[in-house]
Amino acid sequence: MSDQAERLRSLVAKRSHQPAINTRVITVTSGKGGVGKSNFTLNYALGLTAQGKKVVVLDADVGFANIDVLMGIKPKKTLADLIRREADLWEILETGPNGVQFIAGGSGFQELLEVRTEEYDYLVSQLGQLQGQVDYVLIDTGAGLNHQTLRLLLASDEILVVVTPEPTAITDAYALIKTVANRHPEAKLKLVINRVESAAEGRETAEKIRLVAERFLDLKLPTLGILPDDPIVSKAVRRQTPFLLSHPDSQASRSILKLIQEQLHGERLHDMSKTDGQGHGVKQFLHRMVRLFR
Ligand SMILES: Nc1ncnc2c1ncn2[C@@H]1O[C@H](COP(=O)(O)OP(=O)(O)O)[C@@H](O)[C@H]1O
Ligand SMILES: [Mg+2]
């Protein structure tokens, strides 16, 4: 067993003496591509980790896997190896900077759509080990709504829709929100407004989408946070070092940290740490993904 696997096992062993955590599966998506999903997901994960949360990032963007590139690590095994029962959870979990955990999807999410019963049982026994041990499983998706992404979204506990103030990004985001809301009226969707030139532009963008969703879909659409257009993001991508680590004082980093502080404050008010035992987490996610939304 590798040192890393050893560390992960002892982490879980230690954790198992503590009360179970309310694990939540949060998927990050967008209508239009290139709006900043992967950068947001990674830096959001790092910010949550810095606040003492246990986070696993799952890269579901088949063919364009880029979270690993953004961190400068090369995954050896992917979710696809796990589904084929050629690897266990410890072998597909990579440790990124500051202890953030990462799983490359590979072709795994595609294969999830067609798993057989034996594979499903193994999948649940493996990924199910995250249940109660990690606070958040964050899934980064590709842009747009294919069959696979829709299933992912419908199976998640929460959906973050990243959108920029560009009119094309807004209309594409709305189209995606509409499809999800029609299929699953109980879906918990939240907006992340990215690349704004001013706070006012961010608020206006959020308000525009919120009003249309309320009026035409009867859907509540809160905003998780607003992030500025910041040249540090593109620099960080080129250096393959997440901006939250290389430039914690940048505007982009400060906005992410503020968003996280507000989110965690809200979660404490609602005492989200308690498991409600129902409808949440990794096992429910797999059940919905594989069985329910066929
Ligand atoms: N807040 C931001 N400020 C400036 N540029 C950004 C910001 N977010 C994303 N970008 C730029 O957009 C590019 C695409 O981001 P990425 O996270 O890969 O998008 P997606 O995952 O949605 O395709 C990045 O390489 C970066 O150059
Ligand atoms: Mg991406």
Short mmCIF file of C-alpha atoms and ligand atoms in Angstrom, two decimals:
data_model
loop_
_atom_site.label_atom_id
_atom_site.label_comp_id
_atom_site.label_asym_id
_atom_site.label_seq_id
_atom_site.Cartn_x
_atom_site.Cartn_y
_atom_site.Cartn_z
CA MET A 1 0.00 0.00 0.00
CA SER A 2 1.33 3.43 -0.85
CA ASP A 3 1.97 6.05 1.84
CA GLN A 4 -0.91 8.03 0.49
CA ALA A 5 -3.34 5.13 0.76
CA GLU A 6 -2.09 4.56 4.32
CA ARG A 7 -2.74 8.19 5.22
CA LEU A 8 -6.22 8.10 3.75
CA ARG A 9 -7.11 4.94 5.60
CA SER A 10 -5.94 6.34 8.90
CA LEU A 11 -7.86 9.52 8.18
CA VAL A 12 -11.03 7.52 7.75
CA ALA A 13 -10.27 5.38 10.79
CA LYS A 14 -9.78 8.50 12.90
CA ARG A 15 -12.94 10.00 11.55
CA SER A 16 -15.01 6.95 12.27
CA HIS A 17 -14.84 7.67 16.01
CA GLN A 18 -16.42 11.04 15.44
CA PRO A 19 -20.07 11.67 14.69
CA ALA A 20 -20.84 11.14 11.01
CA ILE A 21 -20.65 14.19 8.79
CA ASN A 22 -23.52 15.24 6.61
CA THR A 23 -21.81 14.55 3.27
CA ARG A 24 -23.21 16.55 0.38
CA VAL A 25 -22.73 16.10 -3.34
CA ILE A 26 -22.54 19.45 -5.13
CA THR A 27 -22.24 19.65 -8.90
CA VAL A 28 -20.77 22.68 -10.65
CA THR A 29 -22.11 23.30 -14.14
CA SER A 30 -22.85 25.98 -16.76
CA GLY A 31 -24.81 26.51 -19.94
CA LYS A 32 -22.01 28.03 -21.95
CA GLY A 33 -18.45 26.66 -21.85
CA GLY A 34 -15.35 28.48 -20.66
CA VAL A 35 -17.12 30.53 -18.00
CA GLY A 36 -14.76 29.44 -15.21
CA LYS A 37 -16.29 26.25 -13.76
CA SER A 38 -13.05 24.34 -13.28
CA ASN A 39 -11.16 27.26 -11.79
CA PHE A 40 -14.04 27.99 -9.47
CA THR A 41 -14.42 24.34 -8.40
CA LEU A 42 -10.74 23.91 -7.58
CA ASN A 43 -10.28 27.17 -5.70
CA TYR A 44 -13.61 26.77 -3.91
CA ALA A 45 -12.46 23.30 -2.82
CA LEU A 46 -9.18 24.75 -1.56
CA GLY A 47 -10.99 27.51 0.32
CA LEU A 48 -13.31 25.01 1.99
CA THR A 49 -10.31 22.83 2.89
CA ALA A 50 -8.61 25.84 4.47
CA GLN A 51 -11.72 26.22 6.65
CA GLY A 52 -11.23 22.68 7.95
CA LYS A 53 -13.71 20.99 5.63
CA LYS A 54 -12.94 17.65 3.99
CA VAL A 55 -13.44 17.96 0.25
CA VAL A 56 -13.21 15.51 -2.63
CA VAL A 57 -13.26 16.97 -6.14
CA LEU A 58 -14.52 14.73 -8.91
CA ASP A 59 -13.68 15.68 -12.47
CA ALA A 60 -16.56 14.67 -14.74
CA ASP A 61 -15.47 16.62 -17.79
CA VAL A 62 -14.70 13.68 -20.07
CA GLY A 63 -11.99 14.37 -22.61
CA PHE A 64 -11.24 17.80 -21.26
CA ALA A 65 -10.15 16.79 -17.78
CA ASN A 66 -8.56 19.91 -16.53
CA ILE A 67 -8.73 20.11 -12.77
CA ASP A 68 -5.65 17.88 -12.71
CA VAL A 69 -3.89 20.18 -15.16
CA LEU A 70 -4.83 23.22 -13.07
CA MET A 71 -3.13 21.57 -10.07
CA GLY A 72 -0.23 20.20 -12.07
CA ILE A 73 -0.85 16.58 -11.06
CA LYS A 74 -1.25 13.53 -13.23
CA PRO A 75 -3.79 10.97 -12.04
CA LYS A 76 -2.75 7.34 -12.51
CA LYS A 77 -6.19 5.81 -12.13
CA THR A 78 -9.69 7.08 -12.76
CA LEU A 79 -13.27 6.38 -11.80
CA ALA A 80 -13.45 4.16 -14.89
CA ASP A 81 -10.87 1.79 -13.31
CA LEU A 82 -13.01 1.63 -10.18
CA ILE A 83 -16.18 0.86 -12.15
CA ARG A 84 -14.36 -1.97 -13.93
CA ARG A 85 -13.27 -3.20 -10.50
CA GLU A 86 -9.62 -2.75 -11.43
CA ALA A 87 -8.98 -0.26 -8.62
CA ASP A 88 -10.37 0.55 -5.21
CA LEU A 89 -11.25 3.94 -3.77
CA TRP A 90 -7.77 4.49 -2.30
CA GLU A 91 -6.12 3.91 -5.64
CA ILE A 92 -8.20 6.49 -7.49
CA LEU A 93 -8.03 9.18 -4.78
CA GLU A 94 -5.22 11.65 -5.48
CA THR A 95 -4.08 14.20 -2.95
CA GLY A 96 -3.69 17.68 -4.35
CA PRO A 97 -2.30 20.81 -2.70
CA ASN A 98 -3.24 21.46 0.94
CA GLY A 99 -4.81 18.03 1.33
CA VAL A 100 -7.65 18.52 -1.12
CA GLN A 101 -8.68 15.12 -2.54
CA PHE A 102 -9.24 14.55 -6.22
CA ILE A 103 -10.75 11.81 -8.40
CA ALA A 104 -10.36 11.89 -12.18
CA GLY A 105 -13.53 10.79 -13.92
CA GLY A 106 -11.92 9.50 -17.10
CA SER A 107 -14.62 7.72 -19.04
CA GLY A 108 -16.15 6.73 -15.70
CA PHE A 109 -19.17 8.98 -15.80
CA GLN A 110 -20.14 7.68 -19.20
CA GLU A 111 -19.77 4.12 -17.92
CA LEU A 112 -21.89 4.96 -14.88
CA LEU A 113 -24.88 5.20 -17.17
CA GLU A 114 -24.63 1.51 -17.98
CA VAL A 115 -23.26 -0.25 -14.92
CA ARG A 116 -24.39 -3.79 -14.19
CA THR A 117 -25.55 -4.93 -10.77
CA GLU A 118 -22.16 -6.39 -9.65
CA GLU A 119 -20.40 -3.23 -10.72
CA TYR A 120 -22.98 -1.09 -8.97
CA ASP A 121 -22.56 -2.97 -5.70
CA TYR A 122 -18.79 -2.56 -5.85
CA LEU A 123 -19.16 1.11 -6.72
CA VAL A 124 -21.41 1.75 -3.75
CA SER A 125 -19.14 -0.22 -1.40
CA GLN A 126 -16.13 1.81 -2.56
CA LEU A 127 -17.39 5.35 -3.10
CA GLY A 128 -19.82 4.82 -0.24
CA GLN A 129 -16.82 4.95 2.11
CA LEU A 130 -16.77 8.71 1.59
CA GLN A 131 -20.24 8.95 3.10
CA GLY A 132 -20.03 10.52 6.54
CA GLN A 133 -16.26 11.03 6.17
CA VAL A 134 -16.07 14.04 3.88
CA ASP A 135 -18.10 17.22 4.01
CA TYR A 136 -18.37 17.90 0.29
CA VAL A 137 -18.00 15.97 -2.92
CA LEU A 138 -17.65 18.65 -5.62
CA ILE A 139 -18.24 17.52 -9.19
CA ASP A 140 -16.90 19.63 -12.04
CA THR A 141 -18.81 19.04 -15.29
CA GLY A 142 -18.36 19.94 -18.92
CA ALA A 143 -20.53 22.70 -20.36
CA GLY A 144 -24.01 22.17 -21.71
CA LEU A 145 -26.61 19.54 -21.14
CA ASN A 146 -26.03 16.12 -22.59
CA HIS A 147 -27.80 13.08 -21.23
CA GLN A 148 -24.92 12.24 -18.90
CA THR A 149 -24.60 15.70 -17.38
CA LEU A 150 -28.35 15.98 -16.88
CA ARG A 151 -28.35 12.72 -14.91
CA LEU A 152 -25.45 14.00 -12.82
CA LEU A 153 -27.29 17.22 -12.04
CA LEU A 154 -30.54 15.47 -11.18
CA ALA A 155 -28.69 13.09 -8.85
CA SER A 156 -26.82 15.82 -6.91
CA ASP A 157 -27.88 17.36 -3.62
CA GLU A 158 -27.11 20.81 -4.93
CA ILE A 159 -26.28 22.40 -8.30
CA LEU A 160 -24.08 25.46 -8.72
CA VAL A 161 -24.61 27.19 -12.06
CA VAL A 162 -21.62 29.32 -13.06
CA VAL A 163 -22.51 32.22 -15.33
CA THR A 164 -20.83 35.40 -16.54
CA PRO A 165 -22.58 38.71 -17.33
CA GLU A 166 -22.37 38.01 -21.09
CA PRO A 167 -25.88 37.78 -22.61
CA THR A 168 -25.04 34.46 -24.31
CA ALA A 169 -23.88 32.97 -21.01
CA ILE A 170 -27.07 34.20 -19.33
CA THR A 171 -29.44 32.71 -21.93
CA ASP A 172 -27.56 29.40 -21.94
CA ALA A 173 -27.62 29.28 -18.13
CA TYR A 174 -31.34 29.96 -18.13
CA ALA A 175 -31.99 27.20 -20.68
CA LEU A 176 -30.08 24.75 -18.47
CA ILE A 177 -31.89 25.86 -15.31
CA LYS A 178 -35.23 25.46 -17.09
CA THR A 179 -34.46 21.89 -18.21
CA VAL A 180 -33.34 20.87 -14.73
CA ALA A 181 -36.31 22.54 -13.03
CA ASN A 182 -38.78 20.89 -15.41
CA ARG A 183 -37.33 17.45 -14.75
CA HIS A 184 -36.83 17.93 -11.02
CA PRO A 185 -38.79 20.82 -9.46
CA GLU A 186 -37.17 20.16 -6.05
CA ALA A 187 -33.62 20.65 -7.38
CA LYS A 188 -31.54 23.01 -5.27
CA LEU A 189 -29.91 25.38 -7.73
CA LYS A 190 -27.64 28.32 -6.87
CA LEU A 191 -25.88 30.87 -9.04
CA VAL A 192 -22.19 31.74 -9.07
CA ILE A 193 -21.64 34.92 -11.07
CA ASN A 194 -18.10 34.97 -12.47
CA ARG A 195 -15.91 37.54 -14.22
CA VAL A 196 -17.84 40.66 -13.24
CA GLU A 197 -16.34 44.08 -13.82
CA SER A 198 -18.13 45.59 -10.85
CA ALA A 199 -20.18 44.37 -7.92
CA ALA A 200 -23.18 46.17 -9.43
CA GLU A 201 -22.80 44.22 -12.68
CA GLY A 202 -22.72 41.01 -10.65
CA ARG A 203 -25.86 41.88 -8.70
CA GLU A 204 -27.72 42.88 -11.88
CA THR A 205 -26.80 39.62 -13.61
CA ALA A 206 -27.95 37.59 -10.61
CA GLU A 207 -31.17 39.56 -10.30
CA LYS A 208 -32.01 39.16 -13.99
CA ILE A 209 -31.77 35.38 -13.86
CA ARG A 210 -33.43 35.14 -10.45
CA LEU A 211 -36.48 37.12 -11.57
CA VAL A 212 -37.02 35.12 -14.76
CA ALA A 213 -36.66 31.83 -12.86
CA GLU A 214 -39.12 32.97 -10.23
CA ARG A 215 -41.65 34.24 -12.73
CA PHE A 216 -41.56 31.50 -15.36
CA LEU A 217 -40.36 28.46 -13.43
CA ASP A 218 -41.62 29.28 -9.95
CA LEU A 219 -38.08 28.54 -8.80
CA LYS A 220 -36.04 30.10 -6.00
CA LEU A 221 -32.59 30.87 -7.31
CA PRO A 222 -30.24 32.25 -4.66
CA THR A 223 -26.75 33.47 -5.49
CA LEU A 224 -23.87 31.76 -3.72
CA GLY A 225 -21.39 34.45 -4.67
CA ILE A 226 -20.04 36.97 -7.16
CA LEU A 227 -16.46 36.78 -8.43
CA PRO A 228 -14.52 39.50 -10.25
CA ASP A 229 -12.77 39.30 -13.58
CA ASP A 230 -9.19 39.05 -12.35
CA PRO A 231 -6.08 38.60 -14.53
CA ILE A 232 -4.55 36.48 -11.78
CA VAL A 233 -6.85 33.59 -12.80
CA SER A 234 -5.33 33.22 -16.24
CA LYS A 235 -1.79 33.59 -14.80
CA ALA A 236 -2.51 30.85 -12.29
CA VAL A 237 -3.77 28.57 -15.06
CA ARG A 238 -0.57 29.05 -17.02
CA ARG A 239 1.55 28.34 -13.94
CA GLN A 240 -0.61 25.35 -12.99
CA THR A 241 -0.91 26.68 -9.45
CA PRO A 242 -4.35 27.49 -8.04
CA PHE A 243 -4.69 31.25 -7.48
CA LEU A 244 -6.05 30.84 -3.97
CA LEU A 245 -2.65 29.41 -2.99
CA SER A 246 -0.35 31.57 -5.10
CA HIS A 247 -2.26 34.84 -4.62
CA PRO A 248 -4.43 34.63 -1.50
CA ASP A 249 -4.76 38.44 -1.42
CA SER A 250 -5.99 38.80 -5.00
CA GLN A 251 -9.53 40.00 -5.63
CA ALA A 252 -10.53 36.58 -7.00
CA SER A 253 -9.22 34.80 -3.88
CA ARG A 254 -10.81 37.26 -1.48
CA SER A 255 -14.19 36.89 -3.22
CA ILE A 256 -14.04 33.10 -2.97
CA LEU A 257 -13.08 33.26 0.71
CA LYS A 258 -15.91 35.69 1.40
CA LEU A 259 -18.40 33.46 -0.42
CA ILE A 260 -17.24 30.49 1.68
CA GLN A 261 -17.46 32.41 4.94
CA GLU A 262 -21.03 33.45 4.15
CA GLN A 263 -21.94 29.92 3.09
CA LEU A 264 -20.51 28.32 6.24
CA HIS A 265 -22.18 30.94 8.40
CA GLY A 266 -25.51 30.08 6.77
CA GLU A 267 -24.88 26.36 7.22
CA ARG A 268 -24.13 26.83 10.91
CA LEU A 269 -27.40 28.72 11.32
CA HIS A 270 -29.25 25.79 9.75
CA ASP A 271 -27.04 23.28 11.58
CA MET A 272 -26.18 21.44 8.38
CA SER A 273 -23.57 19.38 10.24
CA LYS A 274 -26.27 17.04 11.48
CA THR A 275 -27.02 14.11 9.25
CA ASP A 276 -30.68 13.96 8.44
CA GLY A 277 -30.19 10.41 7.20
CA GLN A 278 -32.43 10.99 4.21
CA GLY A 279 -31.86 11.88 0.61
CA HIS A 280 -28.30 13.14 0.94
CA GLY A 281 -24.77 12.18 0.14
CA VAL A 282 -22.79 9.75 -1.93
CA LYS A 283 -24.97 6.65 -1.70
CA GLN A 284 -28.14 8.52 -2.56
CA PHE A 285 -26.26 10.20 -5.38
CA LEU A 286 -25.19 6.87 -6.86
CA HIS A 287 -28.65 5.47 -6.46
CA ARG A 288 -30.24 8.39 -8.27
CA MET A 289 -27.52 8.52 -10.91
CA VAL A 290 -27.57 4.82 -11.75
CA ARG A 291 -31.07 3.66 -10.90
CA LEU A 292 -33.56 6.42 -10.66
CA PHE A 293 -33.00 8.71 -13.60
CA ARG A 294 -32.46 6.08 -16.26
N1 LIG B 1 -12.68 35.16 -12.59
C1 LIG B 1 -11.94 35.12 -13.72
N2 LIG B 1 -11.22 36.20 -14.11
C2 LIG B 1 -10.49 36.17 -15.25
N3 LIG B 1 -10.41 35.12 -16.06
C3 LIG B 1 -11.11 34.01 -15.74
C4 LIG B 1 -11.90 33.95 -14.55
N4 LIG B 1 -12.47 32.70 -14.51
C5 LIG B 1 -12.05 32.05 -15.60
N5 LIG B 1 -11.23 32.83 -16.35
C6 LIG B 1 -10.58 32.47 -17.63
O1 LIG B 1 -11.41 31.56 -18.32
C7 LIG B 1 -10.64 30.41 -18.69
C8 LIG B 1 -11.54 29.20 -18.64
O2 LIG B 1 -11.80 28.86 -17.29
P1 LIG B 1 -12.23 27.38 -16.89
O3 LIG B 1 -12.31 27.36 -15.40
O4 LIG B 1 -11.37 26.39 -17.54
O5 LIG B 1 -13.70 27.35 -17.53
P2 LIG B 1 -14.69 26.11 -17.74
O6 LIG B 1 -14.28 25.05 -16.78
O7 LIG B 1 -16.04 26.67 -17.45
O8 LIG B 1 -14.55 25.70 -19.16
C9 LIG B 1 -9.49 30.37 -17.70
O9 LIG B 1 -8.39 29.71 -18.25
C10 LIG B 1 -9.21 31.83 -17.43
O10 LIG B 1 -8.34 32.33 -18.42
MG MG B 2 -13.80 23.02 -17.14
#
